[in-house]
GROMACS .gro file of C-alpha atoms in nm:
model
  286
    1MET     CA    1   7.811   9.639   9.716
    2THR     CA    2   7.465   9.487   9.701
    3LYS     CA    3   7.389   9.257   9.991
    4ASN     CA    4   7.055   9.107  10.089
    5ASN     CA    5   7.117   9.181  10.456
    6GLY     CA    6   7.278   9.522  10.419
    7PRO     CA    7   7.229   9.861  10.255
    8ARG     CA    8   7.171   9.825   9.882
    9PHE     CA    9   7.430  10.014   9.679
   10SER     CA   10   7.511   9.872   9.337
   11ASP     CA   11   7.650   9.939   8.993
   12SER     CA   12   7.432   9.893   8.691
   13LYS     CA   13   7.403   9.527   8.585
   14GLU     CA   14   7.583   9.591   8.256
   15PHE     CA   15   7.889   9.697   8.452
   16ASP     CA   16   7.918   9.385   8.673
   17SER     CA   17   8.208   9.234   8.475
   18LEU     CA   18   8.404   9.560   8.492
   19HIS     CA   19   8.339   9.577   8.866
   20ASP     CA   20   8.487   9.228   8.907
   21GLU     CA   21   8.783   9.323   8.690
   22ILE     CA   22   8.858   9.621   8.914
   23MET     CA   23   8.812   9.412   9.227
   24LEU     CA   24   9.054   9.145   9.103
   25ALA     CA   25   9.308   9.405   8.996
   26ALA     CA   26   9.307   9.553   9.347
   27ILE     CA   27   9.330   9.210   9.512
   28HIS     CA   28   9.617   9.089   9.293
   29ASN     CA   29   9.813   9.413   9.296
   30PRO     CA   30   9.732   9.584   9.628
   31GLY     CA   31  10.073   9.750   9.648
   32LYS     CA   32   9.976   9.991   9.370
   33TYR     CA   33   9.674  10.113   9.565
   34ILE     CA   34   9.842  10.104   9.906
   35LYS     CA   35  10.117  10.330   9.777
   36HIS     CA   36   9.861  10.568   9.628
   37VAL     CA   37   9.669  10.589   9.956
   38LEU     CA   38   9.981  10.647  10.167
   39LEU     CA   39  10.108  10.920   9.937
   40THR     CA   40   9.778  11.107   9.975
   41THR     CA   41   9.747  11.051  10.351
   42PRO     CA   42   9.793  11.365  10.564
   43ALA     CA   43  10.131  11.393  10.733
   44TYR     CA   44   9.981  11.405  11.084
   45VAL     CA   45   9.884  11.039  11.053
   46PHE     CA   46  10.251  10.950  11.062
   47SER     CA   47  10.387  11.208  11.302
   48SER     CA   48  10.136  11.318  11.565
   49GLY     CA   49  10.272  11.335  11.917
   50ILE     CA   50  10.603  11.165  11.850
   51ASN     CA   51  10.853  11.293  11.601
   52PHE     CA   52  10.921  10.998  11.375
   53SER     CA   53  10.969  11.032  11.006
   54ARG     CA   54  10.684  11.023  10.752
   55THR     CA   55  10.959  10.972  10.494
   56ASP     CA   56  11.074  10.658  10.673
   57VAL     CA   57  10.722  10.512  10.672
   58LEU     CA   58  10.669  10.591  10.305
   59ASP     CA   59  11.011  10.449  10.219
   60MET     CA   60  10.914  10.120  10.383
   61ALA     CA   61  10.582  10.119  10.200
   62ASN     CA   62  10.739  10.203   9.863
   63LYS     CA   63  10.978   9.910   9.904
   64GLY     CA   64  10.690   9.677   9.989
   65ILE     CA   65  10.817   9.629  10.344
   66TYR     CA   66  10.489   9.585  10.527
   67GLU     CA   67  10.227   9.333  10.626
   68TYR     CA   68   9.885   9.369  10.470
   69SER     CA   69   9.554   9.191  10.483
   70ILE     CA   70   9.259   9.230  10.250
   71LYS     CA   71   8.896   9.159  10.326
   72ALA     CA   72   8.668   9.158  10.023
   73GLU     CA   73   8.293   9.214  10.044
   74GLU     CA   74   8.280   9.130  10.415
   75GLU     CA   75   8.034   9.280  10.660
   76TYR     CA   76   8.166   9.581  10.848
   77TYR     CA   77   7.931   9.696  11.123
   78GLY     CA   78   7.625   9.637  10.907
   79ASN     CA   79   7.786   9.764  10.587
   80PHE     CA   80   7.962   9.592  10.298
   81PRO     CA   81   8.252   9.795  10.158
   82ASP     CA   82   8.422   9.631   9.864
   83LEU     CA   83   8.766   9.616  10.028
   84ILE     CA   84   8.906   9.666  10.375
   85ILE     CA   85   9.285   9.686  10.362
   86SER     CA   86   9.488   9.674  10.682
   87LEU     CA   87   9.857   9.765  10.700
   88SER     CA   88  10.136   9.712  10.950
   89ILE     CA   89  10.439   9.920  10.854
   90PRO     CA   90  10.761   9.880  11.053
   91VAL     CA   91  10.907  10.201  11.192
   92ARG     CA   92  11.279  10.185  11.252
   93HIS     CA   93  11.454  10.317  11.559
   94ILE     CA   94  11.548  10.682  11.519
   95LEU     CA   95  11.894  10.742  11.660
   96SER     CA   96  11.969  10.996  11.927
   97ILE     CA   97  12.337  11.025  12.025
   98GLU     CA   98  12.463  11.124  12.368
   99ASN     CA   99  12.818  11.235  12.448
  100LEU     CA  100  12.951  11.051  12.755
  101SER     CA  101  13.285  11.231  12.770
  102GLY     CA  102  13.183  11.586  12.848
  103ILE     CA  103  13.344  11.887  12.678
  104PHE     CA  104  13.571  11.797  12.387
  105THR     CA  105  13.931  11.884  12.467
  106LEU     CA  106  14.266  11.825  12.307
  107GLN     CA  107  14.342  11.585  12.593
  108ASN     CA  108  14.037  11.360  12.554
  109ILE     CA  109  14.007  11.335  12.173
  110GLY     CA  110  14.182  10.998  12.185
  111HIS     CA  111  13.888  10.841  12.368
  112ILE     CA  112  13.554  11.018  12.320
  113ARG     CA  113  13.265  10.791  12.422
  114PHE     CA  114  12.909  10.804  12.290
  115LYS     CA  115  12.589  10.608  12.336
  116ALA     CA  116  12.299  10.582  12.092
  117SER     CA  117  11.939  10.540  12.198
  118CYS     CA  118  11.610  10.555  12.010
  119LYS     CA  119  11.449  10.897  12.006
  120ILE     CA  120  11.105  10.736  12.012
  121CYS     CA  121  11.118  10.444  12.256
  122LYS     CA  122  11.430  10.565  12.444
  123LYS     CA  123  11.588  10.219  12.438
  124ASP     CA  124  11.961  10.182  12.378
  125VAL     CA  125  11.993  10.059  12.021
  126LEU     CA  126  12.372  10.055  11.990
  127GLU     CA  127  12.644   9.960  12.230
  128SER     CA  128  12.843  10.260  12.349
  129PHE     CA  129  13.123  10.340  12.109
  130SER     CA  130  13.441  10.546  12.112
  131LEU     CA  131  13.617  10.776  11.868
  132ASP     CA  132  13.994  10.800  11.859
  133LEU     CA  133  14.084  11.127  11.689
  134SER     CA  134  14.427  11.165  11.849
  135ASN     CA  135  14.603  11.131  11.513
  136ASN     CA  136  14.382  11.383  11.336
  137GLU     CA  137  14.620  11.672  11.274
  138LYS     CA  138  14.349  11.888  11.122
  139LEU     CA  139  14.142  11.863  11.440
  140LYS     CA  140  14.442  11.931  11.660
  141GLY     CA  141  14.511  12.248  11.466
  142MET     CA  142  14.152  12.363  11.510
  143PHE     CA  143  14.187  12.345  11.889
  144SER     CA  144  14.459  12.610  11.873
  145SER     CA  145  14.211  12.880  11.769
  146PRO     CA  146  13.927  12.988  12.005
  147ASP     CA  147  13.734  13.110  11.701
  148LEU     CA  148  13.707  12.753  11.578
  149ARG     CA  149  13.544  12.612  11.893
  150GLU     CA  150  13.205  12.560  11.726
  151ALA     CA  151  13.375  12.409  11.422
  152VAL     CA  152  13.555  12.160  11.651
  153ASP     CA  153  13.224  12.047  11.803
  154ARG     CA  154  13.057  12.014  11.461
  155TYR     CA  155  13.351  11.815  11.326
  156ILE     CA  156  13.345  11.565  11.614
  157TRP     CA  157  12.967  11.527  11.615
  158ASP     CA  158  12.974  11.466  11.241
  159LYS     CA  159  13.227  11.186  11.295
  160ALA     CA  160  13.007  11.043  11.571
  161TRP     CA  161  12.694  11.040  11.357
  162LYS     CA  162  12.875  10.876  11.066
  163THR     CA  163  13.008  10.608  11.301
  164ALA     CA  164  12.666  10.545  11.456
  165ASN     CA  165  12.495  10.518  11.118
  166SER     CA  166  12.760  10.277  10.995
  167MET     CA  167  12.678  10.056  11.295
  168ARG     CA  168  12.302  10.059  11.232
  169GLY     CA  169  12.329   9.735  11.040
  170ASP     CA  170  12.408   9.564  11.368
  171ILE     CA  171  12.087   9.681  11.537
  172SER     CA  172  11.868   9.384  11.624
  173PRO     CA  173  11.581   9.411  11.628
  174SER     CA  174  11.583   9.709  11.396
  175ILE     CA  175  11.212   9.785  11.437
  176CYS     CA  176  11.090  10.028  11.702
  177PHE     CA  177  10.720   9.950  11.647
  178MET     CA  178  10.466   9.860  11.382
  179HIS     CA  179  10.250  10.149  11.259
  180LYS     CA  180   9.904   9.999  11.205
  181LEU     CA  181   9.655  10.155  10.965
  182PHE     CA  182   9.344  10.054  10.776
  183PHE     CA  183   9.133  10.206  10.501
  184LEU     CA  184   8.825  10.118  10.298
  185ILE     CA  185   8.793  10.112   9.921
  186GLU     CA  186   8.462  10.129   9.742
  187ILE     CA  187   8.469  10.024   9.377
  188LYS     CA  188   8.243  10.181   9.119
  189SER     CA  189   8.267  10.066   8.759
  190HIS     CA  190   8.017  10.342   8.684
  191VAL     CA  191   7.899  10.621   8.914
  192LYS     CA  192   7.528  10.589   8.849
  193SER     CA  193   7.437  10.855   9.105
  194PHE     CA  194   7.671  11.106   9.266
  195GLY     CA  195   7.435  11.159   9.560
  196GLU     CA  196   7.386  10.789   9.632
  197THR     CA  197   7.759  10.715   9.606
  198LEU     CA  198   7.845  11.007   9.833
  199ARG     CA  199   7.591  10.885  10.089
  200GLN     CA  200   7.743  10.538  10.070
  201LEU     CA  201   8.097  10.668  10.126
  202ARG     CA  202   7.977  10.875  10.422
  203ILE     CA  203   7.807  10.574  10.579
  204TYR     CA  204   8.129  10.369  10.552
  205ASP     CA  205   8.342  10.656  10.673
  206ASN     CA  206   8.123  10.715  10.976
  207ALA     CA  207   8.121  10.346  11.069
  208ALA     CA  208   8.500  10.320  11.046
  209ALA     CA  209   8.563  10.643  11.236
  210THR     CA  210   8.319  10.540  11.509
  211HIS     CA  211   8.475  10.198  11.566
  212SER     CA  212   8.845  10.286  11.553
  213MET     CA  213   9.059  10.461  11.811
  214PRO     CA  214   9.014  10.840  11.801
  215LEU     CA  215   9.299  11.045  11.662
  216SER     CA  216   9.337  11.223  11.998
  217GLN     CA  217   9.451  10.896  12.154
  218PHE     CA  218   9.736  10.850  11.907
  219GLN     CA  219   9.952  11.116  12.068
  220GLU     CA  220  10.184  10.893  12.268
  221TYR     CA  221  10.424  10.612  12.186
  222SER     CA  222  10.239  10.375  12.422
  223PHE     CA  223   9.926  10.390  12.207
  224LEU     CA  224  10.117  10.330  11.886
  225THR     CA  225  10.276  10.018  12.035
  226SER     CA  226   9.955   9.887  12.191
  227GLY     CA  227   9.839   9.718  11.872
  228ALA     CA  228   9.568   9.974  11.807
  229THR     CA  229   9.490  10.045  11.443
  230ARG     CA  230   9.421  10.388  11.297
  231TYR     CA  231   9.152  10.444  11.035
  232ILE     CA  232   9.283  10.674  10.761
  233GLY     CA  233   8.994  10.706  10.522
  234THR     CA  234   8.748  10.570  10.267
  235TYR     CA  235   8.853  10.586   9.902
  236LEU     CA  236   8.663  10.553   9.576
  237LEU     CA  237   8.829  10.339   9.307
  238THR     CA  238   8.672  10.398   8.966
  239PRO     CA  239   8.743  10.462   8.597
  240ASP     CA  240   8.449  10.707   8.598
  241LEU     CA  241   8.600  11.046   8.681
  242ARG     CA  242   8.305  11.271   8.601
  243PHE     CA  243   8.252  11.358   8.968
  244LYS     CA  244   8.614  11.335   9.087
  245GLN     CA  245   8.636  11.699   9.192
  246GLU     CA  246   8.300  11.686   9.369
  247PHE     CA  247   8.388  11.372   9.568
  248GLU     CA  248   8.726  11.512   9.671
  249SER     CA  249   8.568  11.842   9.778
  250GLN     CA  250   8.366  11.630  10.022
  251GLY     CA  251   8.681  11.466  10.159
  252PHE     CA  252   8.677  11.138   9.963
  253HIS     CA  253   8.985  11.084   9.749
  254VAL     CA  254   8.924  10.923   9.411
  255ILE     CA  255   9.172  10.665   9.282
  256THR     CA  256   9.170  10.639   8.904
  257TYR     CA  257   9.135  10.285   8.774
  258GLU     CA  258   9.310  10.206   8.447
  259SER     CA  259   9.214   9.870   8.297
  260GLU     CA  260   9.484   9.604   8.318
  261LYS     CA  261   9.290   9.299   8.192
  262LYS     CA  262   9.556   9.059   8.311
  263ASN     CA  263   9.355   8.868   8.571
  264THR     CA  264   9.158   8.573   8.441
  265SER     CA  265   9.061   8.400   8.767
  266SER     CA  266   8.708   8.425   8.901
  267LEU     CA  267   8.632   8.654   9.191
  268ASP     CA  268   8.444   8.364   9.352
  269SER     CA  269   8.771   8.168   9.373
  270PHE     CA  270   8.947   8.442   9.568
  271ASN     CA  271   9.034   8.323   9.917
  272VAL     CA  272   9.067   8.620  10.151
  273SER     CA  273   9.375   8.563  10.365
  274LEU     CA  274   9.668   8.741  10.523
  275ALA     CA  275   9.916   8.834  10.254
  276SER     CA  276  10.248   8.922  10.409
  277ARG     CA  277  10.573   9.044  10.263
  278TYR     CA  278  10.717   9.136  10.599
  279ASP     CA  279  10.931   8.822  10.600
  280GLU     CA  280  11.137   8.986  10.325
  281PHE     CA  281  11.235   9.248  10.575
  282ALA     CA  282  11.275   9.035  10.887
  283GLY     CA  283  11.630   8.937  10.813
  284GLY     CA  284  11.727   9.263  10.644
  285LYS     CA  285  11.908   9.570  10.761
  286PRO     CA  286  11.758   9.911  10.829
   0.00000   0.00000   0.00000
């Protein structure tokens, strides 16, 4: 963006109205662009150091279960990116089941006890529970054959996992931690100069990378729960795709803008504020 007290990067004057249209579209429908960014984000962002599921994070994002905030045309360490979008995505506890009864035998199948803890934070997330398989004639018959020992174990563990997952709805709170991310979007109604736009994106990218926690420090659960936010990239939002391949070869993903023309409010009337849909999830079940 053009700012009197910052680097001067601008679209051509004749494209100002289209620039505002794109800006308003992103402000009023951020979910569309958030989803696009998350789907193109490298897997390591979601899984480095601790083995939680990228699929789980994307599932939350696809359902709109996240907090987000948007800053439009605000100063960012001497620069003025069009949009800074911050996300807090809840990551659910990942179950890990422990057998408290030792080796499965024909004598103890009437009272096999398990506990369930979170694989990430190690907290107990379910009360211990028991399986009573004493009336399961199929299982009893399996015990009679030494060749079926592994099948017996698989059968009982399968029952335990099904029981634990059926109890997940009782987990409270269901969230292990909030995965915090942010990214920048630069809007170009018309890419007047590939070189100038690339330089602009690099300036924003360098500023964000310099002032966010390094990737190397996101290797442990304690950092992810500390409230630190990870920078995941600078993106170009534009209907002008002439240089798409060139930008992406330099590491800047291009988001294609398709005109919606549904927003009639003025950009000047936009009040930047926290927009949260997390309340929709707060009372829900994992």
